[in-house]
Coordinates of N, CA, C and O in Angstrom, one line a residue:
M20 N -33.6 -11.7 -78.2 CA -33.3 -10.3 -79.0 C -34.7 -9.2 -78.2 O -35.1 -9.7 -79.1
S21 N -34.8 -8.0 -77.9 CA -35.7 -8.1 -78.1 C -36.2 -6.4 -78.8 O -35.5 -6.2 -79.8
D22 N -37.6 -6.4 -78.9 CA -38.3 -6.0 -79.6 C -37.7 -3.9 -80.1 O -37.6 -3.6 -80.5
N23 N -36.9 -3.5 -78.7 CA -36.7 -2.0 -78.3 C -35.3 -2.0 -79.1 O -34.8 -1.1 -78.8
N24 N -34.6 -2.8 -79.7 CA -32.9 -2.8 -80.3 C -33.2 -1.7 -81.1 O -34.1 -2.3 -82.3
L25 N -32.2 -1.1 -81.8 CA -32.8 -0.6 -82.5 C -30.8 -0.5 -83.0 O -29.6 -0.1 -82.7
V26 N -31.5 0.6 -84.6 CA -29.9 0.4 -85.7 C -29.4 1.1 -86.4 O -30.8 0.7 -86.8
Q27 N -29.4 2.0 -86.1 CA -29.2 3.4 -87.2 C -30.7 4.0 -86.9 O -30.7 4.4 -88.2
G28 N -31.0 3.7 -85.8 CA -32.3 4.9 -86.0 C -33.7 4.2 -86.2 O -35.1 4.2 -86.4
K29 N -33.2 2.5 -87.0 CA -33.9 1.6 -87.2 C -34.3 0.3 -86.0 O -33.4 -0.3 -85.7
K30 N -35.5 0.6 -86.4 CA -36.2 -0.4 -85.2 C -35.9 -1.6 -85.8 O -36.5 -2.5 -87.0
V31 N -35.3 -2.7 -85.0 CA -35.0 -4.5 -86.1 C -35.7 -5.3 -85.3 O -36.3 -4.7 -84.3
V32 N -36.4 -5.6 -86.6 CA -38.0 -6.3 -86.5 C -37.3 -8.0 -85.5 O -37.1 -8.9 -86.0
A33 N -37.6 -7.8 -84.2 CA -37.6 -9.6 -83.8 C -38.0 -11.2 -85.2 O -39.2 -10.6 -85.5
G34 N -37.8 -11.6 -84.8 CA -38.3 -12.9 -85.3 C -37.4 -13.1 -86.8 O -37.6 -14.5 -86.5
E35 N -36.9 -12.5 -87.2 CA -36.6 -13.2 -88.4 C -34.5 -14.3 -87.6 O -34.9 -15.8 -87.8
W36 N -34.2 -13.1 -86.8 CA -33.3 -14.8 -86.4 C -33.0 -14.2 -84.4 O -32.8 -13.0 -84.2
T37 N -32.7 -15.6 -84.6 CA -33.4 -15.4 -82.6 C -32.0 -15.9 -81.7 O -31.8 -16.5 -82.9
I38 N -32.1 -15.9 -80.5 CA -30.9 -17.0 -79.7 C -31.1 -17.7 -80.7 O -30.4 -19.7 -80.9
A39 N -32.5 -18.7 -80.8 CA -32.7 -20.0 -80.5 C -32.8 -20.3 -82.1 O -31.9 -21.8 -82.6
R40 N -33.0 -19.7 -83.3 CA -32.7 -19.8 -84.3 C -31.2 -19.7 -83.9 O -30.5 -20.5 -85.4
V41 N -29.8 -19.3 -83.9 CA -28.6 -18.8 -84.2 C -28.3 -20.3 -83.6 O -27.3 -21.5 -84.4
K42 N -28.5 -20.5 -82.3 CA -28.3 -22.3 -81.6 C -28.7 -23.2 -82.5 O -27.7 -24.3 -82.8
N43 N -30.2 -22.9 -83.2 CA -29.6 -24.5 -84.1 C -29.9 -24.4 -85.1 O -29.4 -25.4 -86.8
S44 N -29.0 -23.6 -86.6 CA -28.0 -23.1 -86.9 C -26.5 -23.7 -86.9 O -25.9 -24.3 -87.5
L45 N -26.2 -23.6 -85.4 CA -25.1 -25.0 -85.6 C -24.7 -26.1 -85.4 O -26.0 -26.5 -85.3
P46 N -23.7 -26.5 -85.9 CA -23.4 -28.4 -86.1 C -23.3 -28.5 -84.4 O -22.9 -27.7 -83.3
R47 N -24.2 -29.4 -84.0 CA -23.9 -30.2 -83.0 C -23.0 -30.5 -81.9 O -23.0 -30.4 -81.5
E48 N -21.4 -30.5 -82.5 CA -20.3 -30.9 -82.4 C -20.3 -29.5 -81.4 O -19.3 -29.1 -80.3
S49 N -20.6 -28.7 -82.5 CA -20.2 -26.6 -82.2 C -21.0 -26.8 -80.8 O -20.1 -26.1 -80.0
R50 N -22.2 -26.4 -81.1 CA -23.3 -26.6 -79.8 C -22.1 -27.1 -78.3 O -22.4 -26.4 -77.5
E51 N -22.2 -28.4 -78.5 CA -22.2 -29.2 -77.6 C -20.2 -28.8 -76.7 O -20.1 -28.3 -75.4
Y52 N -19.7 -28.1 -78.0 CA -18.0 -27.0 -77.5 C -18.3 -26.6 -76.9 O -18.6 -25.8 -75.7
H53 N -19.4 -25.5 -77.3 CA -20.2 -23.5 -76.1 C -20.2 -24.4 -75.1 O -19.8 -23.3 -73.9
E54 N -21.4 -25.3 -74.9 CA -22.3 -25.5 -74.0 C -21.1 -26.3 -72.7 O -20.8 -25.8 -71.4
A55 N -19.7 -26.4 -73.5 CA -18.9 -27.6 -72.1 C -17.4 -26.1 -72.0 O -17.3 -26.2 -70.7
Y56 N -17.2 -25.2 -72.9 CA -16.3 -24.5 -72.9 C -17.3 -22.7 -72.3 O -15.8 -22.3 -71.8
F57 N -17.9 -22.8 -72.1 CA -18.2 -21.5 -72.1 C -19.6 -21.2 -71.5 O -20.3 -21.4 -71.3
S58 N -19.9 -19.5 -70.4 CA -20.6 -19.9 -69.9 C -21.7 -19.4 -71.0 O -22.2 -18.7 -71.8
E59 N -23.1 -19.5 -69.8 CA -24.1 -19.2 -70.5 C -24.4 -17.8 -71.7 O -24.3 -17.5 -72.1
D60 N -24.0 -17.5 -70.4 CA -23.9 -15.4 -70.5 C -22.7 -15.2 -71.4 O -24.0 -14.5 -72.1
R61 N -21.8 -16.0 -71.6 CA -20.8 -15.8 -72.9 C -21.4 -16.1 -74.3 O -21.4 -15.5 -74.8
R62 N -22.2 -17.5 -74.0 CA -22.7 -18.3 -74.9 C -24.3 -17.3 -75.9 O -24.1 -16.7 -77.0
N63 N -24.9 -16.5 -74.5 CA -26.2 -15.9 -75.3 C -25.3 -14.2 -75.5 O -26.2 -13.9 -76.2
I64 N -24.6 -14.1 -75.0 CA -24.4 -12.5 -76.1 C -23.6 -12.8 -77.3 O -23.7 -11.7 -78.0
F65 N -22.7 -14.2 -77.2 CA -22.7 -14.3 -78.9 C -23.7 -14.8 -80.0 O -23.7 -13.0 -81.1
Y66 N -24.4 -15.2 -79.4 CA -25.8 -15.9 -79.6 C -26.9 -14.5 -80.3 O -27.6 -14.4 -81.3
T67 N -26.6 -13.7 -79.2 CA -28.0 -12.6 -80.0 C -27.2 -12.1 -80.8 O -27.6 -10.9 -81.5
R68 N -25.8 -11.2 -80.4 CA -24.9 -10.1 -81.1 C -25.1 -10.9 -82.6 O -25.2 -9.9 -83.5
V69 N -25.1 -12.5 -82.4 CA -25.1 -12.8 -84.5 C -26.3 -12.5 -85.1 O -26.5 -12.2 -86.0
A70 N -27.3 -12.7 -83.8 CA -28.8 -12.7 -84.6 C -29.1 -11.3 -84.7 O -29.6 -11.1 -86.1
E71 N -28.2 -10.1 -84.2 CA -28.5 -8.8 -84.4 C -27.6 -8.0 -85.4 O -28.6 -7.7 -85.8
I72 N -26.7 -8.7 -86.1 CA -25.7 -8.8 -87.1 C -26.6 -8.7 -87.9 O -26.9 -8.2 -89.2
Q73 N -26.8 -10.2 -88.4 CA -27.9 -11.2 -89.3 C -29.8 -10.0 -89.7 O -29.1 -9.9 -90.4
N74 N -30.2 -9.5 -88.6 CA -31.0 -8.7 -89.1 C -31.1 -8.0 -89.5 O -31.7 -7.0 -90.5
L75 N -29.5 -7.1 -89.1 CA -28.9 -6.2 -89.7 C -28.9 -6.4 -91.2 O -29.2 -5.7 -91.9
I76 N -27.9 -7.3 -91.6 CA -27.5 -7.2 -93.1 C -29.2 -8.3 -93.9 O -29.2 -6.7 -94.7
E77 N -30.1 -8.4 -93.1 CA -31.2 -7.9 -94.0 C -32.3 -7.1 -94.0 O -32.6 -6.6 -95.1
A78 N -32.0 -6.6 -93.2 CA -32.6 -4.8 -93.3 C -32.3 -4.2 -94.0 O -32.4 -3.5 -94.7
E79 N -30.6 -4.0 -94.0 CA -29.7 -2.8 -95.1 C -30.3 -3.9 -96.5 O -29.4 -3.3 -97.4
S80 N -30.3 -4.9 -96.4 CA -30.1 -5.9 -97.9 C -28.6 -5.9 -98.7 O -29.0 -5.8 -99.4
W81 N -27.9 -6.2 -97.4 CA -26.8 -6.6 -98.3 C -26.4 -8.1 -98.9 O -27.5 -8.7 -98.1
C82 N -25.9 -8.4 -99.2 CA -25.7 -9.5 -99.9 C -24.3 -10.0 -99.5 O -23.9 -10.1 -99.6
L83 N -25.2 -10.8 -97.9 CA -23.9 -11.9 -97.4 C -24.5 -12.7 -97.6 O -25.6 -13.0 -97.0
K84 N -23.7 -13.6 -97.1 CA -24.0 -15.1 -96.5 C -24.9 -15.1 -95.5 O -24.2 -14.4 -94.8
P85 N -25.9 -16.4 -95.5 CA -26.3 -16.8 -93.7 C -24.9 -16.6 -93.1 O -24.3 -17.0 -93.4
P86 N -24.7 -16.5 -91.7 CA -23.5 -16.4 -91.2 C -23.4 -17.4 -91.2 O -24.3 -19.0 -91.2
K87 N -22.0 -17.9 -91.0 CA -21.0 -19.3 -90.8 C -20.7 -19.4 -89.4 O -19.4 -18.5 -88.9
L88 N -21.5 -20.5 -88.6 CA -20.5 -20.9 -87.5 C -19.7 -21.7 -87.7 O -20.4 -22.4 -87.7
N89 N -19.2 -21.2 -86.4 CA -18.4 -22.8 -86.2 C -17.9 -22.8 -84.3 O -18.5 -21.9 -84.0
K90 N -16.7 -23.6 -84.0 CA -16.6 -23.8 -82.6 C -16.9 -22.4 -82.3 O -16.5 -22.0 -80.6
V91 N -15.7 -21.5 -82.4 CA -15.4 -19.9 -82.1 C -15.5 -19.1 -82.2 O -15.0 -17.8 -82.1
V92 N -15.7 -19.1 -84.0 CA -16.4 -17.7 -84.9 C -17.3 -17.4 -85.6 O -17.4 -18.9 -86.3
C93 N -18.1 -16.5 -85.6 CA -18.9 -16.8 -86.9 C -18.9 -15.5 -87.9 O -18.4 -14.4 -86.8
S94 N -18.4 -15.5 -89.0 CA -17.8 -15.4 -90.1 C -19.4 -14.8 -91.0 O -19.7 -15.7 -91.7
F95 N -19.0 -13.8 -91.2 CA -19.6 -13.3 -93.0 C -19.9 -12.4 -93.9 O -18.3 -12.2 -94.0
F96 N -19.7 -13.6 -94.8 CA -18.8 -14.0 -96.6 C -19.7 -13.5 -97.0 O -21.0 -13.0 -97.4
L97 N -19.1 -12.3 -98.4 CA -20.3 -11.6 -99.7 C -20.6 -13.0 -100.0 O -19.7 -14.2 -100.4
R98 N -22.0 -12.2 -100.8 CA -22.6 -13.7 -101.2 C -21.2 -13.9 -103.3 O -21.0 -13.1 -103.4
D99 N -20.9 -15.0 -103.4 CA -20.3 -15.2 -104.9 C -21.2 -14.5 -105.9 O -21.9 -15.7 -106.0
K100 N -19.7 -14.4 -106.6 CA -20.7 -13.5 -107.4 C -19.6 -14.2 -108.9 O -19.6 -14.1 -110.1
G101 N -19.6 -15.8 -108.9 CA -19.0 -16.0 -109.9 C -17.1 -15.6 -109.8 O -16.1 -16.2 -110.3
V102 N -17.1 -15.0 -108.7 CA -15.3 -14.3 -108.2 C -14.8 -15.8 -107.6 O -15.6 -16.8 -106.7
T103 N -14.0 -16.2 -107.3 CA -13.3 -17.4 -107.4 C -12.7 -16.6 -105.4 O -12.2 -17.9 -104.5
R104 N -12.3 -15.5 -105.2 CA -12.1 -16.0 -103.8 C -13.2 -15.5 -103.2 O -13.7 -13.9 -103.4
V105 N -13.3 -15.6 -102.5 CA -14.7 -15.7 -100.8 C -13.9 -14.9 -100.3 O -12.5 -14.6 -99.7
R106 N -14.7 -13.7 -100.4 CA -13.7 -12.6 -98.8 C -14.9 -12.7 -97.5 O -16.1 -12.1 -97.4
R107 N -14.3 -12.5 -96.9 CA -14.9 -12.0 -95.2 C -14.7 -11.0 -94.9 O -13.7 -9.8 -95.3
V108 N -16.1 -10.5 -94.9 CA -16.2 -9.1 -94.4 C -16.2 -8.7 -93.0 O -15.1 -7.7 -92.3
F109 N -16.8 -9.5 -92.1 CA -16.9 -9.1 -91.1 C -17.7 -10.3 -89.8 O -17.4 -11.7 -90.7
G110 N -16.7 -10.6 -88.4 CA -17.8 -11.5 -88.1 C -17.6 -11.3 -86.5 O -17.5 -10.2 -85.9
L111 N -17.4 -12.2 -85.4 CA -17.7 -11.7 -84.2 C -16.7 -13.2 -83.7 O -16.5 -14.7 -83.9
L112 N -15.9 -13.3 -83.0 CA -15.2 -14.1 -82.3 C -16.0 -14.5 -80.8 O -15.6 -13.6 -79.6
L113 N -16.0 -15.7 -80.2 CA -16.5 -16.5 -79.2 C -15.2 -15.9 -78.4 O -15.2 -16.0 -77.1
Q114 N -14.0 -17.1 -78.6 CA -13.2 -17.3 -77.7 C -12.5 -15.8 -78.6 O -11.4 -16.1 -79.6
T115 N -11.3 -14.9 -77.9 CA -10.9 -14.0 -77.8 C -9.8 -13.9 -78.6 O -8.8 -13.4 -79.5
C116 N -8.5 -15.3 -77.6 CA -6.9 -15.3 -78.5 C -7.3 -16.5 -78.8 O -7.2 -17.7 -78.2
L117 N -7.0 -17.0 -79.8 CA -7.1 -18.3 -80.5 C -6.0 -18.6 -80.3 O -4.1 -18.0 -80.3
P118 N -4.8 -20.1 -80.1 CA -4.2 -19.9 -80.1 C -2.7 -19.8 -80.8 O -1.7 -19.4 -80.7
H119 N -3.3 -20.0 -82.6 CA -2.1 -19.9 -83.5 C -1.9 -17.8 -83.9 O -1.2 -17.2 -84.6
A120 N -3.7 -17.2 -83.0 CA -2.8 -15.4 -83.1 C -1.6 -14.9 -82.4 O -1.6 -14.9 -81.2
R121 N -1.7 -13.3 -82.7 CA -0.5 -13.2 -82.0 C -1.4 -11.6 -82.2 O -0.4 -10.5 -82.6
P122 N -2.3 -11.0 -81.0 CA -2.7 -9.5 -81.4 C -2.0 -8.3 -81.2 O -0.4 -9.4 -79.9
I123 N -1.9 -6.8 -81.7 CA -1.0 -6.5 -81.4 C -2.4 -5.0 -81.3 O -3.1 -5.3 -81.5
G124 N -1.4 -4.7 -79.6 CA -2.2 -3.9 -79.3 C -2.7 -1.8 -79.8 O -1.7 -2.2 -81.1
R125 N -3.2 -1.4 -79.4 CA -3.5 -0.1 -80.5 C -2.4 0.3 -80.7 O -1.8 1.1 -80.8
N126 N -1.8 0.3 -79.8 CA 0.3 1.1 -79.3 C 1.2 -0.1 -79.9 O 2.4 0.4 -79.9
G127 N 1.0 -1.1 -80.4 CA 2.1 -1.8 -80.9 C 2.4 -2.7 -80.6 O 3.5 -3.6 -81.1
E128 N 1.4 -3.0 -79.6 CA 3.1 -4.2 -78.5 C 1.5 -5.0 -78.3 O 0.4 -5.4 -78.9
K129 N 2.9 -6.5 -78.8 CA 2.0 -7.8 -78.8 C 1.3 -8.2 -77.0 O 1.7 -7.8 -76.8
I130 N -0.2 -8.3 -77.5 CA -0.4 -8.9 -76.1 C -0.6 -10.1 -75.4 O -0.7 -10.6 -77.0
R131 N -0.6 -10.7 -74.8 CA -0.4 -11.9 -74.0 C -1.8 -12.5 -74.2 O -2.9 -11.8 -74.3
D132 N -1.9 -13.9 -74.1 CA -3.1 -14.3 -74.1 C -4.0 -14.7 -72.7 O -3.3 -15.0 -71.9
L133 N -5.1 -13.9 -72.9 CA -5.4 -13.8 -72.0 C -6.2 -14.3 -71.8 O -6.9 -15.8 -72.8
S134 N -6.5 -14.6 -70.1 CA -7.1 -15.9 -69.9 C -9.1 -15.6 -70.4 O -9.8 -13.6 -71.2
I135 N -10.0 -16.8 -71.3 CA -11.4 -16.6 -72.1 C -12.0 -16.1 -71.2 O -12.9 -15.0 -72.0
K136 N -11.9 -17.1 -69.9 CA -13.0 -16.2 -69.3 C -13.4 -14.9 -68.6 O -13.9 -14.5 -68.6
S137 N -12.5 -13.7 -68.3 CA -12.0 -12.8 -68.7 C -12.1 -11.5 -69.1 O -12.6 -10.4 -69.8
N138 N -12.3 -12.0 -70.8 CA -12.6 -11.1 -72.3 C -13.6 -11.8 -72.3 O -14.2 -12.6 -72.7
P139 N -14.6 -10.5 -73.1 CA -15.6 -10.9 -73.7 C -15.7 -10.9 -75.4 O -14.4 -11.2 -75.6
P140 N -16.6 -11.1 -75.6 CA -16.5 -11.7 -77.5 C -16.0 -10.5 -78.0 O -16.6 -9.7 -77.8
R141 N -16.0 -11.0 -79.2 CA -15.3 -9.0 -79.9 C -16.1 -9.6 -81.4 O -16.0 -10.7 -82.1
I142 N -15.8 -8.5 -81.5 CA -17.0 -8.4 -82.6 C -15.3 -7.9 -84.2 O -14.5 -7.1 -84.1
F143 N -15.1 -8.6 -85.3 CA -14.0 -8.5 -86.1 C -14.4 -7.9 -87.8 O -15.7 -8.3 -88.0
A144 N -14.1 -6.9 -88.2 CA -13.6 -6.0 -89.3 C -12.5 -6.5 -89.9 O -11.4 -6.0 -89.6
A145 N -12.7 -7.3 -91.2 CA -12.0 -7.1 -92.2 C -11.6 -5.6 -93.3 O -11.6 -5.8 -93.9
I146 N -10.9 -4.7 -92.3 CA -10.3 -3.7 -92.3 C -8.8 -3.1 -91.9 O -7.8 -4.3 -91.4
T147 N -8.0 -2.5 -92.6 CA -6.8 -2.1 -92.4 C -6.7 -1.1 -90.6 O -7.1 -0.6 -90.1
E148 N -5.6 -1.4 -90.5 CA -5.0 -0.2 -89.2 C -5.3 1.0 -89.5 O -6.0 2.2 -88.9
E149 N -5.2 1.6 -90.5 CA -5.4 2.8 -91.1 C -7.2 3.1 -91.0 O -7.3 3.9 -90.8
E150 N -7.6 2.2 -91.7 CA -8.8 2.3 -92.0 C -9.7 2.8 -90.6 O -9.9 3.5 -90.6
A151 N -9.1 1.4 -89.8 CA -10.1 2.1 -88.4 C -10.1 2.5 -87.6 O -10.8 3.5 -86.4
R152 N -8.5 3.3 -88.0 CA -7.6 4.7 -87.0 C -8.9 6.4 -87.6 O -9.1 6.5 -86.3
Q153 N -8.9 5.8 -88.8 CA -9.6 7.3 -89.7 C -11.5 6.8 -89.0 O -11.8 7.6 -88.8
L154 N -12.1 5.4 -88.6 CA -13.6 5.6 -88.6 C -13.4 5.4 -86.9 O -14.5 6.5 -86.8
E155 N -12.3 5.6 -86.4 CA -12.3 5.6 -84.9 C -12.3 7.5 -84.8 O -12.9 8.6 -83.7
R156 N -11.8 8.1 -85.4 CA -11.9 9.6 -85.4 C -13.0 10.2 -86.1 O -13.2 11.2 -85.6
Q157 N -13.6 9.9 -87.1 CA -15.4 10.5 -87.7 C -15.9 9.9 -86.6 O -16.9 10.9 -86.4
Y158 N -15.7 8.6 -86.4 CA -16.8 8.2 -85.9 C -17.4 8.0 -84.4 O -18.0 6.9 -83.8
R159 N -16.2 7.7 -84.1 CA -15.5 7.2 -82.4 C -15.4 6.2 -82.1 O -16.4 5.4 -81.5
C160 N -15.5 4.2 -82.9 CA -15.7 3.4 -83.3 C -14.4 3.1 -82.2 O -13.5 2.9 -83.5
K161 N -14.1 3.0 -81.1 CA -12.4 2.5 -80.7 C -12.6 1.5 -81.2 O -13.1 0.7 -80.6
F162 N -11.3 0.8 -81.4 CA -11.1 -0.9 -81.7 C -10.2 -0.9 -80.3 O -9.4 -0.2 -79.5
C163 N -10.0 -1.8 -80.2 CA -9.4 -2.5 -78.7 C -7.9 -3.8 -79.6 O -7.4 -2.7 -78.8
W164 N -8.0 -4.4 -80.8 CA -6.4 -4.5 -80.9 C -7.0 -5.0 -82.2 O -7.6 -5.2 -82.9
I165 N -5.3 -5.7 -82.8 CA -5.5 -5.9 -84.4 C -4.3 -7.3 -84.4 O -4.0 -7.3 -84.0
D166 N -4.9 -8.2 -85.7 CA -4.0 -9.4 -85.9 C -3.4 -8.8 -87.0 O -4.2 -8.0 -88.3
P167 N -1.9 -9.3 -86.8 CA -1.6 -9.5 -88.7 C -2.0 -9.6 -89.9 O -2.0 -9.4 -90.9
G168 N -3.7 -10.6 -89.5 CA -3.9 -10.3 -91.2 C -5.0 -9.9 -91.4 O -5.9 -10.0 -92.0
A169 N -4.7 -8.9 -91.2 CA -5.5 -7.7 -91.9 C -7.7 -7.6 -90.4 O -8.3 -7.3 -91.8
L170 N -7.0 -8.0 -89.8 CA -8.6 -8.1 -89.2 C -8.1 -6.7 -87.6 O -7.5 -6.9 -86.8
V171 N -9.8 -6.3 -87.9 CA -9.7 -5.1 -86.3 C -10.7 -6.0 -85.1 O -11.6 -5.7 -85.8
Y172 N -10.2 -5.5 -83.9 CA -11.5 -5.6 -83.0 C -12.1 -4.7 -82.4 O -11.3 -4.2 -81.9
Y173 N -13.5 -5.4 -82.0 CA -13.8 -4.4 -81.2 C -14.7 -5.2 -80.2 O -15.2 -5.9 -80.3
N174 N -14.5 -3.8 -79.4 CA -15.4 -5.0 -78.2 C -17.2 -4.9 -78.8 O -17.8 -4.1 -79.2
I175 N -18.0 -5.5 -78.4 CA -19.4 -5.5 -78.4 C -20.2 -4.7 -77.5 O -19.7 -4.6 -75.9
P176 N -20.6 -3.8 -78.3 CA -21.3 -2.8 -78.1 C -22.5 -2.7 -77.0 O -23.5 -4.1 -77.9
E177 N -23.1 -2.1 -76.5 CA -24.8 -2.8 -75.6 C -25.3 -2.2 -76.2 O -27.0 -3.2 -76.9
N178 N -25.7 -1.5 -78.2 CA -26.6 -0.8 -78.9 C -25.4 -0.7 -80.6 O -24.0 -0.8 -80.5
M179 N -25.4 -2.3 -81.1 CA -25.0 -2.1 -82.0 C -24.8 -0.8 -83.7 O -24.1 -1.1 -84.0
S180 N -25.6 0.2 -82.6 CA -25.5 1.7 -83.5 C -24.2 1.6 -83.7 O -23.5 2.5 -84.5
E181 N -23.8 1.5 -82.6 CA -22.7 1.7 -82.6 C -21.2 1.9 -83.1 O -20.0 2.5 -83.7
L182 N -21.5 0.3 -83.7 CA -20.3 0.1 -84.3 C -20.7 -0.2 -86.2 O -20.2 -0.5 -87.2
L183 N -22.1 0.2 -86.3 CA -22.8 -0.1 -87.0 C -22.5 0.8 -88.9 O -21.5 0.3 -89.6
R184 N -21.0 1.8 -88.3 CA -20.1 2.7 -89.6 C -19.5 1.7 -90.2 O -18.6 2.0 -90.9
V185 N -18.5 0.8 -88.8 CA -17.5 -0.3 -89.1 C -17.7 -1.0 -90.0 O -17.3 -1.2 -90.8
L186 N -19.2 -1.7 -89.6 CA -19.7 -3.0 -90.3 C -19.9 -2.7 -91.9 O -19.5 -3.0 -92.9
E187 N -20.5 -1.1 -92.5 CA -21.2 -0.9 -93.1 C -20.1 -0.5 -94.4 O -19.9 -0.7 -95.2
F188 N -18.9 0.1 -93.6 CA -17.7 0.2 -94.3 C -16.5 -0.9 -94.6 O -16.2 -0.9 -96.3
A189 N -16.9 -1.9 -93.6 CA -15.7 -3.3 -93.9 C -17.1 -4.1 -95.3 O -16.2 -4.4 -96.2
Y190 N -18.3 -4.2 -95.5 CA -19.4 -4.3 -96.6 C -19.0 -3.6 -97.9 O -18.7 -4.8 -99.1
N191 N -19.2 -2.2 -97.8 CA -18.6 -1.9 -99.2 C -17.5 -1.9 -99.6 O -17.2 -1.6 -100.7
K192 N -16.2 -1.8 -98.3 CA -15.2 -2.0 -99.1 C -14.5 -3.7 -100.1 O -14.2 -3.6 -101.0
H193 N -15.1 -4.2 -99.2 CA -15.0 -5.5 -99.6 C -16.1 -6.1 -101.4 O -15.7 -6.7 -101.8
R194 N -16.9 -5.1 -101.0 CA -18.3 -5.3 -102.0 C -17.5 -5.1 -103.5 O -18.1 -5.4 -104.1
E195 N -16.8 -3.5 -103.1 CA -16.1 -3.2 -104.4 C -15.4 -3.3 -104.6 O -15.0 -2.9 -105.9
N196 N -14.7 -4.3 -104.4 CA -13.2 -5.0 -104.8 C -13.3 -5.8 -105.4 O -14.3 -7.3 -105.5

């Protein structure tokens, strides 16, 4: 992560979360899986964005647990306040089309299972399609597809500030519930 990454006009301080820290936080079997099945470029995009989002979480003082990484997904959960239901707020997907997923495109059509190599990692938010369309109208946060589990997927932008409103909305939505 470079020192000149900006999120909502704020400089994200490098040093807290980096590619190396993300890699080191992975279980060994997940790290080996990533190295075996994904290109270095793809892994670095994923690890960089995980670090940027975690640094954003810390800069905004959001009460989320450290990232939970596994073989194909990194999820950010609310801190448990004694509530039995843990809520995933948003995350990143390394493998874009999971075998059990039946993603639905912007126009309601099912998306065929696309090659992992041809699709970049995606950011997802636990919001509804209606909420995603509203955010798109208000802030031009264009989503690429949804799945029936109420997750909305976005392409990973060059500048994370483009999706800050989506992440902030998802965080506030789940924090208040």
